[in-house]
CSV table of C-alpha atoms in Angstrom, one decimal:
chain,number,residue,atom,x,y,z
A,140,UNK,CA,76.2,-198.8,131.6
A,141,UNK,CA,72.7,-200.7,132.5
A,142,UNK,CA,69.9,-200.5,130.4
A,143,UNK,CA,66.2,-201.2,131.4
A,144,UNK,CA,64.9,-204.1,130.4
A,145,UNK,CA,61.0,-204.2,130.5
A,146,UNK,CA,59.2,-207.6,129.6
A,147,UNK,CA,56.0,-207.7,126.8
A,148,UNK,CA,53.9,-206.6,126.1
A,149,UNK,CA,56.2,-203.2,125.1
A,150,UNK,CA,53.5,-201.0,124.0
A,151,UNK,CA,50.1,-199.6,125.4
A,152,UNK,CA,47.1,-200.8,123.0
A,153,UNK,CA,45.7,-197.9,121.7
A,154,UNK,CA,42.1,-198.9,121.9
A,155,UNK,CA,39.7,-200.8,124.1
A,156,UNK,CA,36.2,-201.7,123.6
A,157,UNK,CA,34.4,-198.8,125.8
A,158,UNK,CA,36.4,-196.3,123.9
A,159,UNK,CA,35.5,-197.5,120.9
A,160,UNK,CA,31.8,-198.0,121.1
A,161,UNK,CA,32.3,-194.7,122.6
A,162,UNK,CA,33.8,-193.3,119.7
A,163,UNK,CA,31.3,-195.1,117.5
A,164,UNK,CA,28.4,-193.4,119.4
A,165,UNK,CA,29.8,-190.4,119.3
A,166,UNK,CA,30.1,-190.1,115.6
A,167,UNK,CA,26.4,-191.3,115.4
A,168,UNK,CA,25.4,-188.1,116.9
A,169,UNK,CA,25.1,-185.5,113.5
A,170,UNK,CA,23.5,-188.8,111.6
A,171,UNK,CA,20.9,-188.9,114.4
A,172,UNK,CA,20.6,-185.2,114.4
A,173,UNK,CA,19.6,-184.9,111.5
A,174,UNK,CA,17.0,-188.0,111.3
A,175,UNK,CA,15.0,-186.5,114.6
A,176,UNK,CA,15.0,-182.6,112.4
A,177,UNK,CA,13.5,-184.5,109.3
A,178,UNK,CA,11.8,-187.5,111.1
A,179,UNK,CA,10.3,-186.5,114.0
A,180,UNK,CA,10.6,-187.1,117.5
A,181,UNK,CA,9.7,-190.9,117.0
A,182,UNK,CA,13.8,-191.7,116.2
A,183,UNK,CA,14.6,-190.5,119.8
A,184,UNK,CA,11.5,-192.9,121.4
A,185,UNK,CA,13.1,-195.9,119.4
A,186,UNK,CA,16.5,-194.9,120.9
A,187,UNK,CA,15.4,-194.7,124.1
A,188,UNK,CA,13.0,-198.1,123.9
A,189,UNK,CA,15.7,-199.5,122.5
A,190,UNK,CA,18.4,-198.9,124.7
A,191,UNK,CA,16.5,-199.8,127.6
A,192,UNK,CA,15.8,-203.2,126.6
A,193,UNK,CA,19.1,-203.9,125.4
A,194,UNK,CA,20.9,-203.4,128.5
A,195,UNK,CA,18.0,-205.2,130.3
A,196,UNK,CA,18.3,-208.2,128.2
A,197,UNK,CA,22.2,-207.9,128.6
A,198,UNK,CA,22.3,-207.8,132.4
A,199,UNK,CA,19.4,-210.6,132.4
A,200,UNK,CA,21.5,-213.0,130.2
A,201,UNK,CA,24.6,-212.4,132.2
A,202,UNK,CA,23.0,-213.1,135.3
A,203,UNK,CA,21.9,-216.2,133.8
A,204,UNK,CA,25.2,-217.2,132.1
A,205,UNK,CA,27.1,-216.2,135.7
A,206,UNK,CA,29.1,-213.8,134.1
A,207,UNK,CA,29.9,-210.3,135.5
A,208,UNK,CA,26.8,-207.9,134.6
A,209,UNK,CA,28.9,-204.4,135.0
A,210,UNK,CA,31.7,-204.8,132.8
A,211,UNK,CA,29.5,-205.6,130.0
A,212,UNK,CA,27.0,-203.3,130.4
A,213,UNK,CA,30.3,-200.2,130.6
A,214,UNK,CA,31.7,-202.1,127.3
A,215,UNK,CA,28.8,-200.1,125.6
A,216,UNK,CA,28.3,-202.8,122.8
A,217,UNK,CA,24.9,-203.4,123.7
A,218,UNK,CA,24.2,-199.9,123.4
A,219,UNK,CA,25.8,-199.4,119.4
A,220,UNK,CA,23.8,-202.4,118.7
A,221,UNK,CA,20.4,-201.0,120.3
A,222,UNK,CA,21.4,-197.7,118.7
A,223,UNK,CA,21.9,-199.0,115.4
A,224,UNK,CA,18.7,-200.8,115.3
A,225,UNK,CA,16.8,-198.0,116.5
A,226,UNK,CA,17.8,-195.5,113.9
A,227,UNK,CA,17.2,-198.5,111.0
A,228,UNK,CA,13.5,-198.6,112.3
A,229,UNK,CA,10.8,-196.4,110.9
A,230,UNK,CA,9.8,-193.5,113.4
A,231,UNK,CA,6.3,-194.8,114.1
A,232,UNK,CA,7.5,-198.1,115.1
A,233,UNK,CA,5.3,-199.6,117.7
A,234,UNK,CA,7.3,-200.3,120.6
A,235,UNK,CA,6.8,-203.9,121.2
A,236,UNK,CA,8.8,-204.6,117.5
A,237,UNK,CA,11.3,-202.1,118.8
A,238,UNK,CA,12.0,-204.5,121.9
A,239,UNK,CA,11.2,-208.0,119.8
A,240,UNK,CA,14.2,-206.8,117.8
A,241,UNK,CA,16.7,-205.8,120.5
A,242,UNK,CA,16.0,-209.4,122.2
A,243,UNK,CA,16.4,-211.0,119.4
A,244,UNK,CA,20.0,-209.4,118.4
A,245,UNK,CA,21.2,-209.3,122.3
A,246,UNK,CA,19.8,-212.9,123.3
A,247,UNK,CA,19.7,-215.0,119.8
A,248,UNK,CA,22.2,-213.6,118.0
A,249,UNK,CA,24.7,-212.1,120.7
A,250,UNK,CA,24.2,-214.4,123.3
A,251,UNK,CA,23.4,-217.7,122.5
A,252,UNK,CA,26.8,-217.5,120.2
A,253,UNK,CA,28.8,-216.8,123.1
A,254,UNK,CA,28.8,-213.2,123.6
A,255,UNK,CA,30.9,-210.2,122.4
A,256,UNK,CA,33.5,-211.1,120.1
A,257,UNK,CA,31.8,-214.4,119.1
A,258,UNK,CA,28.4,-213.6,117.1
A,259,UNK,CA,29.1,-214.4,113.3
A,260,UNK,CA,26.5,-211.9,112.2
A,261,UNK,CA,25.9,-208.5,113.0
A,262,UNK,CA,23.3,-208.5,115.5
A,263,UNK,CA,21.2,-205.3,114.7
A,264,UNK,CA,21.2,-206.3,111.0
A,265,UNK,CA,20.2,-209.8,112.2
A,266,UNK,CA,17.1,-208.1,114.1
A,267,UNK,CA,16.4,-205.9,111.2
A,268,UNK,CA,16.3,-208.9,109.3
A,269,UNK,CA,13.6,-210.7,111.8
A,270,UNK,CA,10.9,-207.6,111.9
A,271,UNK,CA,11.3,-206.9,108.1
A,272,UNK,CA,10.5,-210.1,106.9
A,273,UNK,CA,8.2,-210.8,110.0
A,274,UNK,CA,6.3,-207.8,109.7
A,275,UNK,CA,6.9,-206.2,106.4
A,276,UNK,CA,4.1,-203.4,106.3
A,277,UNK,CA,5.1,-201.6,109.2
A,278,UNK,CA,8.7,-201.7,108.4
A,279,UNK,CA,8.1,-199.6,105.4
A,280,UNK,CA,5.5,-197.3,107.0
A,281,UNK,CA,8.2,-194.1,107.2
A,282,UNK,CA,7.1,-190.8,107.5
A,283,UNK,CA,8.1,-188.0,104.5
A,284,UNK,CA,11.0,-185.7,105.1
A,285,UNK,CA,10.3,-182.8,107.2
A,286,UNK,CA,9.8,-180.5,104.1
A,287,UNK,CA,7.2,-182.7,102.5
A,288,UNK,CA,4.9,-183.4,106.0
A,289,UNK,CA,2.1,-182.2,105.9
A,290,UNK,CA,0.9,-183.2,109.3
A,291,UNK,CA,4.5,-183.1,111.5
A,292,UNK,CA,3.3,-185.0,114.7
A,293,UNK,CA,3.9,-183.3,118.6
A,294,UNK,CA,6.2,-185.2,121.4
A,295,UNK,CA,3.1,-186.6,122.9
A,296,UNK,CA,1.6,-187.6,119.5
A,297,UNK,CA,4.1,-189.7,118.4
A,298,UNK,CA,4.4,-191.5,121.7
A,299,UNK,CA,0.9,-192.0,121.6
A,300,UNK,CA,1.4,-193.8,118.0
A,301,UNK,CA,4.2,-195.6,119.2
A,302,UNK,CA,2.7,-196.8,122.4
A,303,UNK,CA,-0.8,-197.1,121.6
A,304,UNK,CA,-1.4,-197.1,117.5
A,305,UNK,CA,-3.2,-194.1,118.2
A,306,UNK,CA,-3.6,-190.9,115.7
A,307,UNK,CA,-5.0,-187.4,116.0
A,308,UNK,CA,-8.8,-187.8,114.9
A,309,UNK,CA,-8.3,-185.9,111.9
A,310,UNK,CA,-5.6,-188.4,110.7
A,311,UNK,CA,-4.9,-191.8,109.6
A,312,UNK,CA,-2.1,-193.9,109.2
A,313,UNK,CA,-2.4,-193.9,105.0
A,314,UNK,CA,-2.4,-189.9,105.4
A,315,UNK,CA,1.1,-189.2,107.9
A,316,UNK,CA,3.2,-192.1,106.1
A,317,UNK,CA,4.9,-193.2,102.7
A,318,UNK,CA,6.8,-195.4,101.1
A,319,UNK,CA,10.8,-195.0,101.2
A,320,UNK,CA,12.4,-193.3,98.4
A,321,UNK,CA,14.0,-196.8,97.3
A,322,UNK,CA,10.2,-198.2,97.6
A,323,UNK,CA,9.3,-195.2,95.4
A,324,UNK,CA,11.4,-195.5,92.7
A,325,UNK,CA,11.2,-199.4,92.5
A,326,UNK,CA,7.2,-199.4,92.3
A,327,UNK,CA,7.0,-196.5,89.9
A,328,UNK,CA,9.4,-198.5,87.7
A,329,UNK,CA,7.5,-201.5,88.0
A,330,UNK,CA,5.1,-199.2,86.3
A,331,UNK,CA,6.9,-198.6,83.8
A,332,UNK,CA,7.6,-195.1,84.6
A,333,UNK,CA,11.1,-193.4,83.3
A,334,UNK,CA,13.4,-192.3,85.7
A,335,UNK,CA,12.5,-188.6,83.8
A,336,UNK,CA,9.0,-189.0,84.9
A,337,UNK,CA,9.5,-190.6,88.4
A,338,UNK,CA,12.1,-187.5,89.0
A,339,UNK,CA,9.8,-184.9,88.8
A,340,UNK,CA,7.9,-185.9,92.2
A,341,UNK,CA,8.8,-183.4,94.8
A,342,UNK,CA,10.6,-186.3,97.1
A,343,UNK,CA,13.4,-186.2,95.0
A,344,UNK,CA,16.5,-183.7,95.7
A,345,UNK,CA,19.9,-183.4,94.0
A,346,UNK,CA,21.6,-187.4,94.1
A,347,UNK,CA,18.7,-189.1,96.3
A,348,UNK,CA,15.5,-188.2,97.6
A,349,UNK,CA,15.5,-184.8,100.2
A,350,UNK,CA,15.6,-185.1,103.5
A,351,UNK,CA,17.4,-188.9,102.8
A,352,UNK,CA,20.2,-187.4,101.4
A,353,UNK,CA,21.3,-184.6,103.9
A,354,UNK,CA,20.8,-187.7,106.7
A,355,UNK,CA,23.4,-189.7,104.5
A,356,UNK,CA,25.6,-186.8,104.3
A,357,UNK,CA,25.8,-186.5,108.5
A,358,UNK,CA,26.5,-189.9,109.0
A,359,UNK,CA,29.3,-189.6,106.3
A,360,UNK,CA,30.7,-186.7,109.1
A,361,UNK,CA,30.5,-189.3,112.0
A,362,UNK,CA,31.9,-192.1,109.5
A,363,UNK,CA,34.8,-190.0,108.7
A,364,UNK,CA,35.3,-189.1,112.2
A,365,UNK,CA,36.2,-193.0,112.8
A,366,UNK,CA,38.2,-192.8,109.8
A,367,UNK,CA,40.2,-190.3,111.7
A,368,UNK,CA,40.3,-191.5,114.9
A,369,UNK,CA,41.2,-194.8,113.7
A,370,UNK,CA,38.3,-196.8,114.6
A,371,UNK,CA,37.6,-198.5,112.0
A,372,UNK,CA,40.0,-198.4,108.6
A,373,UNK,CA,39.3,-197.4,104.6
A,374,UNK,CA,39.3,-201.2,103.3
A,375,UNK,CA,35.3,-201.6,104.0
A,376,UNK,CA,33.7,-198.5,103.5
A,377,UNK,CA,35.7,-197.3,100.7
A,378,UNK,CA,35.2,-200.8,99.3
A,379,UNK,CA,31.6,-200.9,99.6
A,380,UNK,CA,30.6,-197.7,97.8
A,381,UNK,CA,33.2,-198.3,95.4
A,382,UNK,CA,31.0,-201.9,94.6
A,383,UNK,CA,27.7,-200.1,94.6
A,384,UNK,CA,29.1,-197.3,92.3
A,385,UNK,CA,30.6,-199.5,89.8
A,386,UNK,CA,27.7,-201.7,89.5
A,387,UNK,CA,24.8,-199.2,89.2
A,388,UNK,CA,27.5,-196.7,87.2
A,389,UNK,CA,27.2,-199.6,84.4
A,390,UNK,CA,23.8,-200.6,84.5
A,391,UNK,CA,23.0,-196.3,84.6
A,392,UNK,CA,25.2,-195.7,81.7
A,393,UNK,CA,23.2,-198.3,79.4
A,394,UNK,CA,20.1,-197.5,80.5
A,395,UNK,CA,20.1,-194.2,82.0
A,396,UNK,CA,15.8,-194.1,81.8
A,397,UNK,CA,15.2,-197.4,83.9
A,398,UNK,CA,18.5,-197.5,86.4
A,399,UNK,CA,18.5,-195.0,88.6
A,400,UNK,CA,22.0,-192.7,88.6
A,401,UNK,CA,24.4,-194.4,91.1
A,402,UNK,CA,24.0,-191.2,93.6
A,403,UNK,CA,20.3,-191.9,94.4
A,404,UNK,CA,21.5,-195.3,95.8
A,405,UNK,CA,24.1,-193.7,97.6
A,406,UNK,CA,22.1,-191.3,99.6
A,407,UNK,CA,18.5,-192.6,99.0
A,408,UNK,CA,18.6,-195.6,101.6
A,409,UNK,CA,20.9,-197.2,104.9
A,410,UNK,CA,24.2,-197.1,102.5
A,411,UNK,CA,26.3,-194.7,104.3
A,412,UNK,CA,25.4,-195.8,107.5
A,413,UNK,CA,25.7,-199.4,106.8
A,414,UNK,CA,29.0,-198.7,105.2
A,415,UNK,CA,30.7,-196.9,108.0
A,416,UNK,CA,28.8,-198.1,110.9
A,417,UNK,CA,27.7,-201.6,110.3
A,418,UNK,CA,29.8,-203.4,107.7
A,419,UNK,CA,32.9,-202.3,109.6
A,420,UNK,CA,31.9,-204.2,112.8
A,421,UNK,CA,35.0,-205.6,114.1
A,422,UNK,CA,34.1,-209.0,115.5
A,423,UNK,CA,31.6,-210.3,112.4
A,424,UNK,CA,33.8,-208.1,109.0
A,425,UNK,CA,36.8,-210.0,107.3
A,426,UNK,CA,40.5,-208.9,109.2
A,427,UNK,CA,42.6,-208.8,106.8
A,428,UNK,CA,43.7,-206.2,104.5
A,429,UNK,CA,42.6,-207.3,100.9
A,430,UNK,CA,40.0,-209.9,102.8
A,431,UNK,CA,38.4,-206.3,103.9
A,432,UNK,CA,38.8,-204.5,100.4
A,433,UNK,CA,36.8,-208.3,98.8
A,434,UNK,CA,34.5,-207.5,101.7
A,435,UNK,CA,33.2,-204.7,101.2
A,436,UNK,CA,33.2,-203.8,97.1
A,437,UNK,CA,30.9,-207.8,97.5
A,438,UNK,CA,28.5,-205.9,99.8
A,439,UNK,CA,28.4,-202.8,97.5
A,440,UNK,CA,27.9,-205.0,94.4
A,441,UNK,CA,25.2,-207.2,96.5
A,442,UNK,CA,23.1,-204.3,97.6
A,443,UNK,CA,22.9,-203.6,93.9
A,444,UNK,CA,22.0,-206.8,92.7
A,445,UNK,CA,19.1,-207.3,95.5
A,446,UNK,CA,17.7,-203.4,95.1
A,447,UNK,CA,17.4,-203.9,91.2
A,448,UNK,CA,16.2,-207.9,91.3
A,449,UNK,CA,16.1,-208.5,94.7
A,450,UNK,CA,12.7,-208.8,96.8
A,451,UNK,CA,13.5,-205.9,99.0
A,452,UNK,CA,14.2,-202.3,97.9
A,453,UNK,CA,16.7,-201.5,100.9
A,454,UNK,CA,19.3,-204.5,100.9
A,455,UNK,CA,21.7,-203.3,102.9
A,456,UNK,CA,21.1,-205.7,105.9
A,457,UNK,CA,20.8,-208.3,103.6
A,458,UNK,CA,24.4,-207.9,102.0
A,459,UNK,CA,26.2,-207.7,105.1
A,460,UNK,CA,24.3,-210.6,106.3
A,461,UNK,CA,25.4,-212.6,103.1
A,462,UNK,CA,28.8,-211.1,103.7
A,463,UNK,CA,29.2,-212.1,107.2
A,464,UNK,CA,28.8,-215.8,106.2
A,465,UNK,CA,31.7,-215.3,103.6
A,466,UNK,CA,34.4,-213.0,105.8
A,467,UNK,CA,35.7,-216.5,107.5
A,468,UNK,CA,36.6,-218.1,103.9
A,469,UNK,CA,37.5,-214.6,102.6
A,470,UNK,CA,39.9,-214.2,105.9
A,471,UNK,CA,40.9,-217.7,104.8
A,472,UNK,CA,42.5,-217.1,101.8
A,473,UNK,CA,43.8,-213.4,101.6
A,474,UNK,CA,45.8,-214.0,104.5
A,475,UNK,CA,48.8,-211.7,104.4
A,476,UNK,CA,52.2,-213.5,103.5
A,477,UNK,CA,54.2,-214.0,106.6
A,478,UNK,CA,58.0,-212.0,106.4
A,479,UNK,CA,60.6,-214.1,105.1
A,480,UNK,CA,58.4,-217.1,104.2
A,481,UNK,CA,58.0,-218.4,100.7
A,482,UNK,CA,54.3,-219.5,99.0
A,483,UNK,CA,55.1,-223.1,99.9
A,484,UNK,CA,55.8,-222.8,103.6
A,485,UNK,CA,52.6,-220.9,104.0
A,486,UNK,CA,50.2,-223.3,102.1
């Protein structure tokens, strides 16, 4: 009796990189939903700047590099990055920072690494990086949740404001923004406000601050759908939120009137997103198993540390940042035991 015999590779990878960024845009979708219904129309212009520039400065680097322009531009990974930055950017943005940033992540921190698969940071965190520190006034110039705006802004209004800093002649710019919830809460405790007193503003909801929250809870939708589909795995975003919730769960239950309850950092800023979508990026996150699980509860715990001490109020880009300088040594030594060999043969 003959048997087949078939040469490797014996199984069909279940994944490429177009399915994937597929699958990752995909599960963006409620998130995004739900930050055009309580943002405005200004999160769909930064998408759309944003995109645009990313494959143009894709395609142009290619060309220059003499490297094939269409297969990168299908693998979609300029896209999730242009995507991500976008929907990190306030919806007022002008559009020049919008593009600024995308060049910066596709050129600088994409490119001149080597391309996909060889940046050692995340490149949309890297540009949100560049235009918060570069230009830190309009990077926390958001509008208010859709409940609390008094002066919601038309299609053509906001491009105006985007493209040309304009504003209806009854408004100003002090008027139709605000501080971010975690900007809030910082500079009314700087005050020396209680978290009693800084509570009974009417930005504040259930866990985090309304509007904030339900946005968090619709990209915890899409990051569950990855979880399903098997894009990404448990280790980093479990991990993460485990690390923020521990550390401000301590600090909350010692000082319940100056630390905020471990909720309001959970939904009140980029957490969710930045836990499922960003921290998880394959080519910059530690690879192995407990490398992922050190990962990710050192991001949670960082974003702590920097929102409570830190300089910034939102320090999510900054943790993973930190974190992607790490995930080489962390990959270093959690590296799974190899079957059959003994702790000496593997040191």
């Amino acid at each position: 009796m003959k048997l087949p015999v078939h040469t490797s590779p014996y199984g069909v990878l279940p994944n490429n990189v177009t399915r994937v960024m597929g699958e990752v845009l995909l599960a963006l979708v409620p998130g995004i939903i739900a930050l055009v219904y309580y943002f405005g129309w200004g999160v769909l212009i930064n998408i759309s700047i944003a995109v645009t520039t990313a494959l143009a400065a894709e395609a142009g680097v290619l060309h220059l590099r003499h490297r094939p322009v269409r297969p990168a531009l299908s693998d979609l990974s300029a896209t999730v990055t242009a995507v991500l930055l976008a929907i990190a950017l306030p919806p007022l943005t002008p559009w020049w920072m919008t593009m600024l940033g995308v060049l910066f992540a596709i050129v600088m921190v994409k490119h001149l690494y080597g391309g996909l698969g060889y940046n050692p940071f995340n490149p949309a965190m890297a540009a949100y990086v560049l235009l918060l520190v570069s230009f830190p006034v309009a990077m926390t110039q958001w509008l208010p949740p859709e409940m609390l705006n008094a002066h919601p802004l038309s299609f053509a209004q906001t491009l105006t404001a985007i493209f040309g800093g304009g504003l209806p002649d009854h408004l100003t710019w002090d008027t139709i923004t605000s501080a971010t919830p975690l900007d809030a809460m910082r500079e009314q405790l700087k005050m020396n406000k209680t978290i009693s007193e800084i509570a009974q503003n009417p930005m504040w909801g259930n866990f985090g601050a309304r509007g904030w929250e339900w946005v968090g809870n619709w990209f915890l939708i899409g990051g569950l759908f990855l979880l399903w589909r098997k894009v990404i795995t448990w280790h980093i975003p479990f991990a993460m939120i485990a690390g923020l919730l521990l550390a401000s769960g301590l600090f909350w239950l010692f000082d319940p009137e100056s630390m905020p309850f471990p909720g309001f950092h959970l939904f009140s800023g980029g957490m969710i997103l930045g836990a499922f979508f960003i921290a998880t990026d394959p080519v910059t996150a530690s690879t192995t198993p407990k490398g992922r699980i050190i990962y990710g509860f050192l991001i949670g715990v960082t974003v702590f540390i920097i929102r409570t001490w830190g300089g910034y109020p939102d320090a999510v880009a900054f943790a993973v940042l930190l974190m992607n300088m790490a995930a080489p040594t962390i990959d270093y030594y959690t590296q799974p035991r190899v079957f059959g060999a003994r702790d000496k043969d593997n040191a």
